[in-house]
Amino acid sequence: MNRTMKAVVMYAPGGPEVLKIEERPVPIAGAGQVLIRVEAFGLNRSELFTRQGHSPNVRFPRILGIEATGTVADAPGGEFTVGEKVATVMGGLGRAFDGSYAEYSLVPVENVRAFVSDMPWMQLGALPEMLQTAWGALFRSLRIRPGERLLIRGGSTSVGLAAATIAKAHGVEVAGTSRQVAGERLIRKNGADRFFLDDGTIAERVRRDWDGGADKVLELIGTTTLADSIAAIREPGTVCMAGMVGNQWSFQNFAPMDVIPTAVALTTYSGGVEDFMAMPLQNLIDQVAAGSLPVAIGRVFQLDDIVQAHRVMENNEAGGKIVVLTR
């Protein structure tokens, strides 16, 4: 194993150019830790927010990255075998301690899961956080049941597309939204029964065309459309905010009694290690490999191109999950 590694380090918040490629010593694993040879990782908007300076508890310098797939380089406690394929998500990765934007990442053993797959790393790198968010939001926060109507606000995002396929397989009637007409084909291809072109105010159309509204809403745009999503639901329904593609952190002049109807619930889903460990990871990976759970990969970059990858993410130009390969 090499003594040094290539890593993306940032010393202060700013634009994509603050992400610097450096040579760093390879971390040394101790008891309760796993050293992962990172092969691929997906980009996430939480990393964009941290880079922009919206994560006050993150200390710099820091290597970003909240998810990774790769192989075990060292596991002193014997919990994993060297060479075993593993994935990791959250648990402080890329925030409390250095993350996956590197050739190696040192992770607490309780944050790591092994899997078996022959799929290329380009595909595997797209899966952990995307599937964890889709699965957790649907089953932990929304508690979807067969026969219900699910509206996915931000249906053409990678999480939205995965959620549509998973929900459809569980007998849920699915509608997805996109700001682009071209998004309809992709959304329907991933299992949606209905499509709403999103101009920011779709609640009236949803209630009219869907006989009173949705039973559940997965809100992936965020606070910019949340009030309208709440208005698109019928009693007793639940809205789960699980994304912030709209890049607005909070409401202005939010009045809950005016926005949230009687007997409608508003919840969130942020995900964590416990959710990652509880999800059926191997089963979902097998579905992706079989083609029954399509994964929308937008752009693939090399580690040296991390600045450009962040620009694409910031400008919403990927058309799916952005994946970075380390070699």
mmCIF file with all atom_site columns, C-alpha atoms in Angstrom, residues 40-49 65-70 86-95 100-101 111 113 115 121-138 157-163 166 218 220 241-244 269-277 279-281 284-285 288 293 295-296 313 320-323:
data_model
loop_
_atom_site.group_PDB
_atom_site.id
_atom_site.type_symbol
_atom_site.label_atom_id
_atom_site.label_alt_id
_atom_site.label_comp_id
_atom_site.label_asym_id
_atom_site.label_entity_id
_atom_site.label_seq_id
_atom_site.pdbx_PDB_ins_code
_atom_site.Cartn_x
_atom_site.Cartn_y
_atom_site.Cartn_z
_atom_site.occupancy
_atom_site.B_iso_or_equiv
_atom_site.pdbx_formal_charge
_atom_site.auth_seq_id
_atom_site.auth_comp_id
_atom_site.auth_asym_id
_atom_site.auth_atom_id
_atom_site.pdbx_PDB_model_num
ATOM 1  C CA . ALA A 1 40  ? -15.765 5.953  -6.284  1.00 0.00 ? 40  ALA A CA 1
ATOM 2  C CA . PHE A 1 41  ? -18.023 8.387  -4.495  1.00 0.00 ? 41  PHE A CA 1
ATOM 3  C CA . GLY A 1 42  ? -21.128 10.356 -5.342  1.00 0.00 ? 42  GLY A CA 1
ATOM 4  C CA . LEU A 1 43  ? -21.413 14.113 -4.951  1.00 0.00 ? 43  LEU A CA 1
ATOM 5  C CA . ASN A 1 44  ? -24.076 15.494 -2.625  1.00 0.00 ? 44  ASN A CA 1
ATOM 6  C CA . ARG A 1 45  ? -25.539 18.939 -2.120  1.00 0.00 ? 45  ARG A CA 1
ATOM 7  C CA . SER A 1 46  ? -24.652 18.877 1.572   1.00 0.00 ? 46  SER A CA 1
ATOM 8  C CA . GLU A 1 47  ? -21.006 18.928 0.431   1.00 0.00 ? 47  GLU A CA 1
ATOM 9  C CA . LEU A 1 48  ? -21.819 21.923 -1.742  1.00 0.00 ? 48  LEU A CA 1
ATOM 10 C CA . PHE A 1 49  ? -23.329 23.687 1.276   1.00 0.00 ? 49  PHE A CA 1
ATOM 11 C CA . GLY A 1 65  ? -17.289 13.659 1.130   1.00 0.00 ? 65  GLY A CA 1
ATOM 12 C CA . ILE A 1 66  ? -20.166 12.022 3.028   1.00 0.00 ? 66  ILE A CA 1
ATOM 13 C CA . GLU A 1 67  ? -20.205 8.698  1.141   1.00 0.00 ? 67  GLU A CA 1
ATOM 14 C CA . ALA A 1 68  ? -17.817 6.235  -0.456  1.00 0.00 ? 68  ALA A CA 1
ATOM 15 C CA . THR A 1 69  ? -17.543 2.837  -2.084  1.00 0.00 ? 69  THR A CA 1
ATOM 16 C CA . GLY A 1 70  ? -14.317 0.896  -2.301  1.00 0.00 ? 70  GLY A CA 1
ATOM 17 C CA . VAL A 1 86  ? -17.673 -1.916 1.255   1.00 0.00 ? 86  VAL A CA 1
ATOM 18 C CA . ALA A 1 87  ? -19.763 1.240  1.374   1.00 0.00 ? 87  ALA A CA 1
ATOM 19 C CA . THR A 1 88  ? -20.039 3.996  3.975   1.00 0.00 ? 88  THR A CA 1
ATOM 20 C CA . VAL A 1 89  ? -22.347 6.962  4.484   1.00 0.00 ? 89  VAL A CA 1
ATOM 21 C CA . MET A 1 90  ? -22.650 9.854  6.952   1.00 0.00 ? 90  MET A CA 1
ATOM 22 C CA . GLY A 1 91  ? -21.759 9.458  10.627  1.00 0.00 ? 91  GLY A CA 1
ATOM 23 C CA . GLY A 1 92  ? -19.540 12.546 10.562  1.00 0.00 ? 92  GLY A CA 1
ATOM 24 C CA . LEU A 1 93  ? -17.736 11.568 7.360   1.00 0.00 ? 93  LEU A CA 1
ATOM 25 C CA . GLY A 1 94  ? -16.484 14.691 5.599   1.00 0.00 ? 94  GLY A CA 1
ATOM 26 C CA . ARG A 1 95  ? -17.691 16.919 8.411   1.00 0.00 ? 95  ARG A CA 1
ATOM 27 C CA . SER A 1 100 ? -14.198 10.449 0.845   1.00 0.00 ? 100 SER A CA 1
ATOM 28 C CA . TYR A 1 101 ? -12.687 13.003 -1.567  1.00 0.00 ? 101 TYR A CA 1
ATOM 29 C CA . ASN A 1 111 ? -20.282 3.130  9.685   1.00 0.00 ? 111 ASN A CA 1
ATOM 30 C CA . ARG A 1 113 ? -21.235 -2.209 5.297   1.00 0.00 ? 113 ARG A CA 1
ATOM 31 C CA . PHE A 1 115 ? -21.614 -5.940 -0.193  1.00 0.00 ? 115 PHE A CA 1
ATOM 32 C CA . TRP A 1 121 ? -17.430 1.361  -9.610  1.00 0.00 ? 121 TRP A CA 1
ATOM 33 C CA . MET A 1 122 ? -19.005 4.081  -11.715 1.00 0.00 ? 122 MET A CA 1
ATOM 34 C CA . GLN A 1 123 ? -22.404 2.576  -10.873 1.00 0.00 ? 123 GLN A CA 1
ATOM 35 C CA . LEU A 1 124 ? -21.632 1.489  -7.331  1.00 0.00 ? 124 LEU A CA 1
ATOM 36 C CA . GLY A 1 125 ? -20.347 4.938  -6.428  1.00 0.00 ? 125 GLY A CA 1
ATOM 37 C CA . ALA A 1 126 ? -23.758 6.434  -7.189  1.00 0.00 ? 126 ALA A CA 1
ATOM 38 C CA . LEU A 1 127 ? -25.700 4.223  -4.801  1.00 0.00 ? 127 LEU A CA 1
ATOM 39 C CA . PRO A 1 128 ? -25.094 4.533  -1.034  1.00 0.00 ? 128 PRO A CA 1
ATOM 40 C CA . GLU A 1 129 ? -26.435 7.987  -0.141  1.00 0.00 ? 129 GLU A CA 1
ATOM 41 C CA . MET A 1 130 ? -28.984 8.074  -2.951  1.00 0.00 ? 130 MET A CA 1
ATOM 42 C CA . LEU A 1 131 ? -30.563 4.743  -1.983  1.00 0.00 ? 131 LEU A CA 1
ATOM 43 C CA . GLN A 1 132 ? -30.288 5.476  1.728   1.00 0.00 ? 132 GLN A CA 1
ATOM 44 C CA . THR A 1 133 ? -32.170 8.761  1.304   1.00 0.00 ? 133 THR A CA 1
ATOM 45 C CA . ALA A 1 134 ? -34.855 7.334  -0.984  1.00 0.00 ? 134 ALA A CA 1
ATOM 46 C CA . TRP A 1 135 ? -35.456 4.245  1.149   1.00 0.00 ? 135 TRP A CA 1
ATOM 47 C CA . GLY A 1 136 ? -35.354 6.033  4.493   1.00 0.00 ? 136 GLY A CA 1
ATOM 48 C CA . ALA A 1 137 ? -37.617 8.891  3.447   1.00 0.00 ? 137 ALA A CA 1
ATOM 49 C CA . LEU A 1 138 ? -40.198 6.496  1.994   1.00 0.00 ? 138 LEU A CA 1
ATOM 50 C CA . THR A 1 157 ? -33.349 14.188 -9.268  1.00 0.00 ? 157 THR A CA 1
ATOM 51 C CA . SER A 1 158 ? -31.381 11.002 -8.674  1.00 0.00 ? 158 SER A CA 1
ATOM 52 C CA . VAL A 1 159 ? -33.102 10.458 -5.316  1.00 0.00 ? 159 VAL A CA 1
ATOM 53 C CA . GLY A 1 160 ? -36.491 11.218 -6.837  1.00 0.00 ? 160 GLY A CA 1
ATOM 54 C CA . LEU A 1 161 ? -36.043 8.684  -9.620  1.00 0.00 ? 161 LEU A CA 1
ATOM 55 C CA . ALA A 1 162 ? -34.895 5.994  -7.197  1.00 0.00 ? 162 ALA A CA 1
ATOM 56 C CA . ALA A 1 163 ? -37.803 6.758  -4.871  1.00 0.00 ? 163 ALA A CA 1
ATOM 57 C CA . ILE A 1 166 ? -38.949 1.766  -5.090  1.00 0.00 ? 166 ILE A CA 1
ATOM 58 C CA . LEU A 1 218 ? -41.598 13.526 -0.854  1.00 0.00 ? 218 LEU A CA 1
ATOM 59 C CA . LEU A 1 220 ? -36.785 17.201 -2.582  1.00 0.00 ? 220 LEU A CA 1
ATOM 60 C CA . MET A 1 241 ? -38.801 17.320 3.294   1.00 0.00 ? 241 MET A CA 1
ATOM 61 C CA . ALA A 1 242 ? -35.664 15.364 2.422   1.00 0.00 ? 242 ALA A CA 1
ATOM 62 C CA . GLY A 1 243 ? -33.785 17.635 0.016   1.00 0.00 ? 243 GLY A CA 1
ATOM 63 C CA . MET A 1 244 ? -32.819 21.219 -0.724  1.00 0.00 ? 244 MET A CA 1
ATOM 64 C CA . TYR A 1 269 ? -35.614 13.052 6.717   1.00 0.00 ? 269 TYR A CA 1
ATOM 65 C CA . SER A 1 270 ? -31.893 13.742 6.956   1.00 0.00 ? 270 SER A CA 1
ATOM 66 C CA . GLY A 1 271 ? -30.602 10.182 7.242   1.00 0.00 ? 271 GLY A CA 1
ATOM 67 C CA . GLY A 1 272 ? -27.774 8.864  9.330   1.00 0.00 ? 272 GLY A CA 1
ATOM 68 C CA . VAL A 1 273 ? -25.675 5.816  10.047  1.00 0.00 ? 273 VAL A CA 1
ATOM 69 C CA . GLU A 1 274 ? -28.567 3.991  11.728  1.00 0.00 ? 274 GLU A CA 1
ATOM 70 C CA . ASP A 1 275 ? -30.681 4.434  8.604   1.00 0.00 ? 275 ASP A CA 1
ATOM 71 C CA . PHE A 1 276 ? -27.850 3.289  6.363   1.00 0.00 ? 276 PHE A CA 1
ATOM 72 C CA . MET A 1 277 ? -27.297 0.185  8.468   1.00 0.00 ? 277 MET A CA 1
ATOM 73 C CA . MET A 1 279 ? -31.686 -0.350 4.774   1.00 0.00 ? 279 MET A CA 1
ATOM 74 C CA . PRO A 1 280 ? -31.580 -3.536 2.627   1.00 0.00 ? 280 PRO A CA 1
ATOM 75 C CA . LEU A 1 281 ? -28.365 -2.498 0.877   1.00 0.00 ? 281 LEU A CA 1
ATOM 76 C CA . LEU A 1 284 ? -31.156 -2.860 -3.537  1.00 0.00 ? 284 LEU A CA 1
ATOM 77 C CA . ILE A 1 285 ? -27.737 -3.312 -5.180  1.00 0.00 ? 285 ILE A CA 1
ATOM 78 C CA . VAL A 1 288 ? -29.831 -2.182 -9.657  1.00 0.00 ? 288 VAL A CA 1
ATOM 79 C CA . LEU A 1 293 ? -34.084 -0.425 -10.020 1.00 0.00 ? 293 LEU A CA 1
ATOM 80 C CA . VAL A 1 295 ? -30.045 4.481  -11.440 1.00 0.00 ? 295 VAL A CA 1
ATOM 81 C CA . ALA A 1 296 ? -29.741 7.818  -13.199 1.00 0.00 ? 296 ALA A CA 1
ATOM 82 C CA . MET A 1 313 ? -23.481 20.213 -9.321  1.00 0.00 ? 313 MET A CA 1
ATOM 83 C CA . GLY A 1 320 ? -28.588 12.603 -12.527 1.00 0.00 ? 320 GLY A CA 1
ATOM 84 C CA . LYS A 1 321 ? -26.122 11.534 -9.856  1.00 0.00 ? 321 LYS A CA 1
ATOM 85 C CA . ILE A 1 322 ? -22.569 12.849 -10.230 1.00 0.00 ? 322 ILE A CA 1
ATOM 86 C CA . VAL A 1 323 ? -19.946 10.183 -9.573  1.00 0.00 ? 323 VAL A CA 1
#
